[in-house]
Short mmCIF file of C-alpha atoms and ligand atoms in Angstrom, two decimals:
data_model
loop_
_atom_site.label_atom_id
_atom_site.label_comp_id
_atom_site.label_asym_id
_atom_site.label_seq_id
_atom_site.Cartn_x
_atom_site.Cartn_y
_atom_site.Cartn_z
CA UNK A 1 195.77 7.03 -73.87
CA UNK A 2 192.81 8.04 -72.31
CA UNK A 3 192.52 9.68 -68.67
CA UNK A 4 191.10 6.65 -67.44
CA UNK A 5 194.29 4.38 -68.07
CA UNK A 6 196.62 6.74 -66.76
CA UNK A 7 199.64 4.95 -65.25
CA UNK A 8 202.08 5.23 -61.92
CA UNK A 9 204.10 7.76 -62.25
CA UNK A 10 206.78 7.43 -60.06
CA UNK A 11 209.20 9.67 -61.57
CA UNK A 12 211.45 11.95 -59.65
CA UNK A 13 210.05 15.46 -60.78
CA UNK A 14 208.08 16.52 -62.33
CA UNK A 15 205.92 14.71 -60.21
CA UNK A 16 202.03 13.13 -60.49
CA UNK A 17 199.43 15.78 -60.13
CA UNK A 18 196.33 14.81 -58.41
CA UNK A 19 193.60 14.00 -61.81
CA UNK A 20 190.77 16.27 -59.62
CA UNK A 21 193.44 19.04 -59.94
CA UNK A 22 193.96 18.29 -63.63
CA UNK A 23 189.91 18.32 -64.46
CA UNK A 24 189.38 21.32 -62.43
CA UNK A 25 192.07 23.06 -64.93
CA UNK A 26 190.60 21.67 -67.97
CA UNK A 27 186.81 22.56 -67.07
CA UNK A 28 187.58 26.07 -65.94
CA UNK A 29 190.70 26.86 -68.02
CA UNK A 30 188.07 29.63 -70.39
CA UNK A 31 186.69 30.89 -67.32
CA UNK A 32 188.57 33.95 -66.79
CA UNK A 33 186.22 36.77 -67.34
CA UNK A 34 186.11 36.00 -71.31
CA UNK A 35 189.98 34.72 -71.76
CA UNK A 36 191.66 31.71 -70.53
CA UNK A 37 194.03 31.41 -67.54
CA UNK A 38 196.78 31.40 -69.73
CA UNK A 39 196.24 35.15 -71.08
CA UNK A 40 195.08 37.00 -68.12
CA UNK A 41 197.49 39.81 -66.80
CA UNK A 42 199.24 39.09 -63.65
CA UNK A 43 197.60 42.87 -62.16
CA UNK A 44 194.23 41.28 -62.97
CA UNK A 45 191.67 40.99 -59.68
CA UNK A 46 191.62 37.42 -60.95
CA UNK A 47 195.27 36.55 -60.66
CA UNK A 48 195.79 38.76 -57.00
CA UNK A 49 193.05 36.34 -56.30
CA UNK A 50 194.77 33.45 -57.12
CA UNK A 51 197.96 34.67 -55.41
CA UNK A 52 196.67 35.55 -52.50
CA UNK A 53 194.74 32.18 -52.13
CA UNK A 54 197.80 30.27 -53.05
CA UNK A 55 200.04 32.72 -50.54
CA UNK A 56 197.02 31.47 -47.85
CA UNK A 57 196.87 27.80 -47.98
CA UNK A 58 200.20 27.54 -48.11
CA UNK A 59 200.57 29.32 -44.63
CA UNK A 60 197.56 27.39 -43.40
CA UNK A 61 198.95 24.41 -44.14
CA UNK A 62 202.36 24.76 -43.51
CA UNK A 63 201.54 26.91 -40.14
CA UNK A 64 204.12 29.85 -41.09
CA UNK A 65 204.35 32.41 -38.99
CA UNK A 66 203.47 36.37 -39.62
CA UNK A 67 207.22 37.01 -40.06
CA UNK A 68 207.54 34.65 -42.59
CA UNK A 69 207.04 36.06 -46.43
CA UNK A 70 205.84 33.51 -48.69
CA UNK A 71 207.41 34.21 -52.21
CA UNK A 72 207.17 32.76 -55.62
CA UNK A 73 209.93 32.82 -57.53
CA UNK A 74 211.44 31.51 -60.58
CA UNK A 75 214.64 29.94 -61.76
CA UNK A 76 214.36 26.51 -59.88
CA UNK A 77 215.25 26.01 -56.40
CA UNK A 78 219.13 25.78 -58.62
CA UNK A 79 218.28 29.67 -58.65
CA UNK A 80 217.93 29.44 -54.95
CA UNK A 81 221.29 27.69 -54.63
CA UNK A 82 222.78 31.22 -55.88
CA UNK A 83 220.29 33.69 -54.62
CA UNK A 84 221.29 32.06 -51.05
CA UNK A 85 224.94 33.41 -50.85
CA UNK A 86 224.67 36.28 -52.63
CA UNK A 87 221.97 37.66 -50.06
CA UNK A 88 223.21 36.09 -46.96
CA UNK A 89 226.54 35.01 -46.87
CA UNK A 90 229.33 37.52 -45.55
CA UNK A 91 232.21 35.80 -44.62
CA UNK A 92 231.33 31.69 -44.26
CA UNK A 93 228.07 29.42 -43.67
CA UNK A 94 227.81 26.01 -43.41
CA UNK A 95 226.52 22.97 -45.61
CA UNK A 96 225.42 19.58 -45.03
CA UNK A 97 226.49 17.51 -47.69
CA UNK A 98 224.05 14.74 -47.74
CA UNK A 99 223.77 14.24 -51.29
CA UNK A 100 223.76 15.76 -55.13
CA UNK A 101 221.82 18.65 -54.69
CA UNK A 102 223.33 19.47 -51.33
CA UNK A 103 226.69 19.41 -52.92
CA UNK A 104 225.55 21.53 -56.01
CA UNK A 105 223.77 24.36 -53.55
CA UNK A 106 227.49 24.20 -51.95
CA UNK A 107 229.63 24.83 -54.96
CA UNK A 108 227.40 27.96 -55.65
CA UNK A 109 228.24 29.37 -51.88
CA UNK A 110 232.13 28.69 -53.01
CA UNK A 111 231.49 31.89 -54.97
CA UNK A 112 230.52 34.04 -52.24
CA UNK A 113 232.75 33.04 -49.56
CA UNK A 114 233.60 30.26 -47.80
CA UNK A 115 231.61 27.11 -47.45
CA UNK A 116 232.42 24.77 -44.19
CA UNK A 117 231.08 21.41 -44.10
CA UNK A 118 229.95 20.26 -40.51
CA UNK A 119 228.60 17.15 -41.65
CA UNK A 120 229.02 14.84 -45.09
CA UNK A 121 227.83 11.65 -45.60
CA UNK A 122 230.15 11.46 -48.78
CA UNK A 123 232.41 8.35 -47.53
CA UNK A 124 229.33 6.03 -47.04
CA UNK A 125 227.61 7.21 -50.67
CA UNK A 126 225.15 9.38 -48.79
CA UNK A 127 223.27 6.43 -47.11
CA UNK A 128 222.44 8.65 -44.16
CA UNK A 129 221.42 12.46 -42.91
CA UNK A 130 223.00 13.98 -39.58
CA UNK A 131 221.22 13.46 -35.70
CA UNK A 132 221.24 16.42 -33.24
CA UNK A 133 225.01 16.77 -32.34
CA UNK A 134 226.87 15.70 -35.22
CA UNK A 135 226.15 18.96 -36.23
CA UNK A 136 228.58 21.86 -35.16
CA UNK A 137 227.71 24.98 -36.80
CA UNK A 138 231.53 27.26 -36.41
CA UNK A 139 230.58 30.06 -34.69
CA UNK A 140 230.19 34.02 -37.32
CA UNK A 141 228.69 31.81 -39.84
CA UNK A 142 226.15 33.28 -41.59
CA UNK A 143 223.68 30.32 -42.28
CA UNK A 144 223.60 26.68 -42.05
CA UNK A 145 222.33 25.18 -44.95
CA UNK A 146 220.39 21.60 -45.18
CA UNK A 147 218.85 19.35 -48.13
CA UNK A 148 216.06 18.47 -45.81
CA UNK A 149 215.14 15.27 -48.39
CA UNK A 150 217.91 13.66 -50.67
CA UNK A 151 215.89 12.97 -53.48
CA UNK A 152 218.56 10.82 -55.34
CA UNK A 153 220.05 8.96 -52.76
CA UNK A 154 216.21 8.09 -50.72
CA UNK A 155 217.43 10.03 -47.38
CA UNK A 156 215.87 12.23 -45.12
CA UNK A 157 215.92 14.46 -41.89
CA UNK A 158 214.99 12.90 -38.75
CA UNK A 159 215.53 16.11 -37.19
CA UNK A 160 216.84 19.06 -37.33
CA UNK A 161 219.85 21.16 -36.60
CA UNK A 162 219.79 23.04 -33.32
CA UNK A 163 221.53 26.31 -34.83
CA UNK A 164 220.73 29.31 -32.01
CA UNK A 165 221.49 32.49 -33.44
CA UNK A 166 222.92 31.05 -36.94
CA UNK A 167 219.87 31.13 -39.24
CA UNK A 168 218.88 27.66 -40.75
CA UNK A 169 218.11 27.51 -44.64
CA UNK A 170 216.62 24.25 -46.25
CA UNK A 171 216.20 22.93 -49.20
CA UNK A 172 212.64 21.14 -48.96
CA UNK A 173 212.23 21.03 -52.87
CA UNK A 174 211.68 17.08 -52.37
CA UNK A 175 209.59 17.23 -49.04
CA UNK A 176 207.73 20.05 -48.80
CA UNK A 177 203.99 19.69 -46.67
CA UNK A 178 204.94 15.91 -46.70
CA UNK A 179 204.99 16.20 -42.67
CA UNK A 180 204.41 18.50 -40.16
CA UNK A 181 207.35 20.89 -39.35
CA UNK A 182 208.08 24.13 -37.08
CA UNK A 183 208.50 26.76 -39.38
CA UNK A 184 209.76 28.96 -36.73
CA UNK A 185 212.74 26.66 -36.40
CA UNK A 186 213.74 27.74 -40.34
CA UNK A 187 214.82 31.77 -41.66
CA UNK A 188 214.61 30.19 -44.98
CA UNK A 189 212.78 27.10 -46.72
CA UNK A 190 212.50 27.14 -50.55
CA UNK A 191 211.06 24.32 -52.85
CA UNK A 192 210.82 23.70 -56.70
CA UNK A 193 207.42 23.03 -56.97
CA UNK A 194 207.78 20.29 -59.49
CA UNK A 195 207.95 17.50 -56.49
CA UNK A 196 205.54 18.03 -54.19
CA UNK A 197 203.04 21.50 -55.23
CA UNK A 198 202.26 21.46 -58.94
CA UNK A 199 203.69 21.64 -62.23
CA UNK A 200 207.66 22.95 -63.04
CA UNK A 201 207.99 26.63 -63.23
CA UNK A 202 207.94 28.17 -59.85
CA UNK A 203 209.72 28.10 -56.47
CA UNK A 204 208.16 29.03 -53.45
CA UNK A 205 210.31 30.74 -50.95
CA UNK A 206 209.61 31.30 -47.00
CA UNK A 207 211.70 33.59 -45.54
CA UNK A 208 211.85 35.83 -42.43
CA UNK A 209 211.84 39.00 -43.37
CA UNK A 210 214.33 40.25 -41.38
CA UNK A 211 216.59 37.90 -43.66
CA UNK A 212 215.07 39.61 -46.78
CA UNK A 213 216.72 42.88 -45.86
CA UNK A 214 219.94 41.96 -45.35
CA UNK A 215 222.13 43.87 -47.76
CA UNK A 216 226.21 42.84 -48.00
CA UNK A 217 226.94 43.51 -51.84
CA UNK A 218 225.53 44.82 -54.97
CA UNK A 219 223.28 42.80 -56.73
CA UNK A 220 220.87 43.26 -59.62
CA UNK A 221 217.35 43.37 -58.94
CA UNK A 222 215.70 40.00 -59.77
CA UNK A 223 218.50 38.46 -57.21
CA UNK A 224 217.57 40.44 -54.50
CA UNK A 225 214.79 39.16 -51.98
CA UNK A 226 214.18 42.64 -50.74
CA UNK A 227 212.91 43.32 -54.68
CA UNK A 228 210.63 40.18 -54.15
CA UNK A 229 209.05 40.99 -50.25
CA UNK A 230 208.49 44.60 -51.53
CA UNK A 231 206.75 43.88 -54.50
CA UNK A 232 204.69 40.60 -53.39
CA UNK A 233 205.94 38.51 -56.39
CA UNK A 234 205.25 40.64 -58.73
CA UNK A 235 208.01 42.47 -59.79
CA UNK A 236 208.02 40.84 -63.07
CA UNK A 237 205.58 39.14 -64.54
CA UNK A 238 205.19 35.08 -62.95
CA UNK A 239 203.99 32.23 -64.35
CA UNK A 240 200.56 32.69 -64.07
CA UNK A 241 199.40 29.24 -65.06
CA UNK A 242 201.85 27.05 -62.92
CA UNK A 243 201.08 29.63 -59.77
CA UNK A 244 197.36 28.54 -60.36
CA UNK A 245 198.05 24.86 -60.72
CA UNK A 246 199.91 25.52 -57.29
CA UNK A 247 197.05 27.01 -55.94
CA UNK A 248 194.69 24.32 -56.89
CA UNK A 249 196.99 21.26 -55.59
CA UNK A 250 197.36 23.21 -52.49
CA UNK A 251 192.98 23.19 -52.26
CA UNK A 252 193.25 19.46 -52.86
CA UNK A 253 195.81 19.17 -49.94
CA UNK A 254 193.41 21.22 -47.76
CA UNK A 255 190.71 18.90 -48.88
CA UNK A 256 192.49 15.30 -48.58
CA UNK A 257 193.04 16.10 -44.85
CA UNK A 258 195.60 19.22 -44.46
CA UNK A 259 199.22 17.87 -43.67
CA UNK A 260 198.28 15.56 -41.16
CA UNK A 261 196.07 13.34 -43.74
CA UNK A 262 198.68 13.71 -46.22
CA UNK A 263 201.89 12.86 -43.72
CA UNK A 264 199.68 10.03 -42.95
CA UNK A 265 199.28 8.52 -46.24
CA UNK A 266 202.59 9.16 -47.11
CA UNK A 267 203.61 6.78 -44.16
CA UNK A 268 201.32 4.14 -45.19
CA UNK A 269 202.88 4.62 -49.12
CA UNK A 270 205.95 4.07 -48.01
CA UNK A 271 205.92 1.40 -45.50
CA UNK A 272 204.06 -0.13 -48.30
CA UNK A 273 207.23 -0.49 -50.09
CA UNK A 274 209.57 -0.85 -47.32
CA UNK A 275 208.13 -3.34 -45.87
CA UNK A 276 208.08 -5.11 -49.56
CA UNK A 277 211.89 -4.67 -49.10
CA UNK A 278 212.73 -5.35 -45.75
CA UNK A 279 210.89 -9.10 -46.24
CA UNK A 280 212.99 -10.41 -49.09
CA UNK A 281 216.30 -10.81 -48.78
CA UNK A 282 216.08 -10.20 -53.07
CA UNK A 283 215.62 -6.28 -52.68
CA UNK A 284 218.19 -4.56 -50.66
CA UNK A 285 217.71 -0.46 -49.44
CA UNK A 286 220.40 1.54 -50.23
CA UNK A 287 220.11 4.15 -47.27
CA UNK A 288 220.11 3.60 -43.74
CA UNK A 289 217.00 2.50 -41.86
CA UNK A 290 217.06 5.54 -39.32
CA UNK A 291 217.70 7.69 -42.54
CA UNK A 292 215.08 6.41 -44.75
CA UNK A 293 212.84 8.94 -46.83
CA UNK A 294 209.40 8.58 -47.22
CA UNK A 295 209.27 10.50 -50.43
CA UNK A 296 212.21 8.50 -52.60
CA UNK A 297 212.62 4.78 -51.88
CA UNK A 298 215.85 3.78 -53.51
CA UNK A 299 216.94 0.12 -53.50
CA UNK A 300 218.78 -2.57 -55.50
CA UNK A 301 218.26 -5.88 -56.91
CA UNK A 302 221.38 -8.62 -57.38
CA UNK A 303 222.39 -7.79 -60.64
CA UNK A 304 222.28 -4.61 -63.02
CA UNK A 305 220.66 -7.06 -65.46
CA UNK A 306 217.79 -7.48 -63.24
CA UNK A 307 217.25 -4.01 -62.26
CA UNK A 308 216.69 -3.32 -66.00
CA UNK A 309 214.35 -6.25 -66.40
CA UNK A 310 212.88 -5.01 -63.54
CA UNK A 311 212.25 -1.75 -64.47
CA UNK A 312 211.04 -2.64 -68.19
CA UNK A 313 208.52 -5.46 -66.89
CA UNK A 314 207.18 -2.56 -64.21
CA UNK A 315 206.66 0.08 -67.11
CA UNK A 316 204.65 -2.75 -69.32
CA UNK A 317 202.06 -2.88 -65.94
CA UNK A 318 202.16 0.92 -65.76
CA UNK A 319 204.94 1.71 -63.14
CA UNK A 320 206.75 4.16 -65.26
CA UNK A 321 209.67 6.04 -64.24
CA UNK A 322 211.71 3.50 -61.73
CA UNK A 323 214.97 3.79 -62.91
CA UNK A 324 217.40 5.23 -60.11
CA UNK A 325 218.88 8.28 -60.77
CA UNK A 326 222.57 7.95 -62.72
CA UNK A 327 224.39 9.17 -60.08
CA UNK A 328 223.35 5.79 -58.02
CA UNK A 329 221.94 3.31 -60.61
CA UNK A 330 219.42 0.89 -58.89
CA UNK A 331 215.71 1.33 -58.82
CA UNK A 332 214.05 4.75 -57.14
CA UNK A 333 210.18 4.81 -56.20
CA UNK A 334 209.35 8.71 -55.87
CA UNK A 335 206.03 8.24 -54.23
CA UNK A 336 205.51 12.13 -53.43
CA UNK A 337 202.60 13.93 -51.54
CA UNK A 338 200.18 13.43 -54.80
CA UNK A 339 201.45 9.94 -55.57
CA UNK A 340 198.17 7.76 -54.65
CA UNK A 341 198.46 4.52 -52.34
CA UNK A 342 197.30 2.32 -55.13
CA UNK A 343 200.36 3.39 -56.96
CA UNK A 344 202.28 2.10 -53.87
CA UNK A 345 200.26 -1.17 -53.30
CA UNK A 346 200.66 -1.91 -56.94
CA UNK A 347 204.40 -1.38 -56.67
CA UNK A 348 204.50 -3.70 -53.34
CA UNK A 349 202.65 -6.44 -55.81
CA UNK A 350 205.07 -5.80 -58.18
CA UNK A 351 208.00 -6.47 -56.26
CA UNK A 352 206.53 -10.30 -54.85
CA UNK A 353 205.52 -11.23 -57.92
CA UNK A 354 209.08 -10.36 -59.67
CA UNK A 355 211.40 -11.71 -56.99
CA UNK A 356 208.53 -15.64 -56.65
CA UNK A 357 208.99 -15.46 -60.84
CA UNK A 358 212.66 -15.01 -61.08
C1 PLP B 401 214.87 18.54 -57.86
C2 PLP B 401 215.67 19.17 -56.80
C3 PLP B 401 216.38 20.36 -57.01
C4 PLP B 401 216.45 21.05 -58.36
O1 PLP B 401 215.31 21.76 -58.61
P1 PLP B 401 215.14 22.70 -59.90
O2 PLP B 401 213.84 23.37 -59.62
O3 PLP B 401 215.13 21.80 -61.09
O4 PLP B 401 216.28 23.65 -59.94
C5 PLP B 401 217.03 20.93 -55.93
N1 PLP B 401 217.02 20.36 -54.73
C6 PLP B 401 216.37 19.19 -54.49
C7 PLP B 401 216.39 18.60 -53.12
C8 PLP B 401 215.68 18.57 -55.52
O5 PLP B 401 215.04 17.42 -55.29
#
């Protein structure tokens, strides 16, 4: 298939990549002072280049503060779920369960210390995040920690947790630079960048760097974040390539209207769909309207039998990758920063014409 019939891809990670960012790689991927990207060293004045381009969009865009380190890691923000207690946690923190990965980022803390749960929206199948106040952080814990986009279930933060002195971590692998936040508000935000930033293969961690020198137990080198502030990312060698392709998709952001031209596309994606939902009685959302994410729609049809047709007759017209996530079943749209509106509009199309033919 050529690059010209390239389909939807609404898949839940890895994620579209915008096709300028994909020429740009191919056209200049032997440009690196006689090699490719792929062999130059990471202590080359090309790659601190790249890094420290990539290290300044991101703040641009995201607005972080100057005592906020931006880090890229590796592992997978499931690394992060570790890395997280073993740094910070001395005694207890807090989680909001609000979905899979919120529960798995738990179960990690459970072998630190222990892990209280101020909010879970368990009984109701995770239809729904917390509001301001039915959040009570117990006082002496060490963090509160949030899944600030529930990628499986389609929910998101409406707002955040008021935490005073109790430093607020979030998971933002499935909404990162999809809308404007306060950065100050967070100690610690880390995101895959599989979703929402590039291709799989690095995680990009903001933390303040007081947090980064907290010290309450031994632990080896590459699980420290002190290792990672001191040596700007480069302890060990990172994935060159992928923190290019970051680089670049951050550029495009920069260039398709910063974070307020992208939140307000992803609006208009996702009211797209929505709206395609909320005016049949055929389609049915699975989360709660004041919960709803922007980044995965999740919603059912009557039957199993006509989710499947559903999602087979979608992939013929080039809407690949529907098919909810096991855990829930159903249909899932992951329409993420790159995702393009005609993916969306397509999609809303989609959904009439199914529900008149049926
Ligand atoms: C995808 C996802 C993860 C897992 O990310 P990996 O990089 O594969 O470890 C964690 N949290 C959320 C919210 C996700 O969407």
């Amino acid at each position: 298939m050529s690059t010209n019939q390239r389909v939807f891809n609404f898949n839940a990670g890895p994620a579209s990549l915008p096709l300028e960012v994909l020429e740009e790689i191919r056209d200049n991927f032997m440009n690196f002072g006689g090699m490719s990207v792929l062999e130059i060293s990471h202590r080359s004045k090309e790659f601190g280049k790249i890094l420290d381009d990539a290290k300044s969009l991101l703040k641009e865009l995201m607005g972080i503060p100057a005592d906020h380190r931006i880090l890229f890691l590796q592992g997978g923000a499931s690394t992060q779920f570790a890395m997280i207690p073993m740094n910070l946690l001395n005694g207890s923190a807090g989680y909001s369960i609000t979905g899979y990965w919120a529960k798995k980022a738990a179960a990690e803390a459970k072998l630190f210390g222990q892990v209280n749960e101020p909010f879970s929206s368990s009984d109701t199948n995770f239809n729904k995040t917390p509001v301001n106040g039915d959040i009570k952080v117990s006082k002496g814990s060490s963090y509160l920690h949030i899944t600030t986009n529930n990628t499986i279930y389609g929910t998101e933060y409406n707002e955040y947790p008021e935490t005073g002195d109790i430093p607020l971590v979030a998971d933002m692998s499935s909404d990162i630079l999809s809308h404007k936040i306060d950065v100050n508000r967070f100690d610690l935000i880390y995101a895959g960048a599989q979703k929402n930033l590039g291709p799989a293969g690095v995680t990009v961690v903001v933390i303040r760097s007081g947090l980064a020198k907290i010290n309450h137990r031994p632990l080896p080198a590459m699980m420290k974040y002190s290792t990672h502030v001191e040596n700007d990312s480069l302890y060990n060698t990172p994935p060159v390539f992928t923190i290019y392709s970051v680089m670049l998709v951050l550029n495009w952001i920069k260039r398709s209207g910063g974070i307020e031209g992208i939140e307000k596309r992803n609006l208009e994606k996702a009211k797209l769909i929505y709206d395609a939902i909320d005016n049949s009685t055929f389609y049915k959302g699975t989360a709660e309207k004041m919960s709803r994410s922007i980044m995965n729609i999740t919603f059912n049809l009557p039957t199993e039998d006509l989710e499947e047709r559903f999602i087979k007759e979608a992939e013929l017209q080039g809407l690949v990758g529907l098919k909810g996530h096991r855990a829930i079943g159903g249909v899932r749209a992951s329409i993420y920063n790159v995702f393009p509106i005609e993916g969306a509009k397509a999609l809303a199309e989609f959904m009439k014409e199914f529900e008149r033919k049926i």
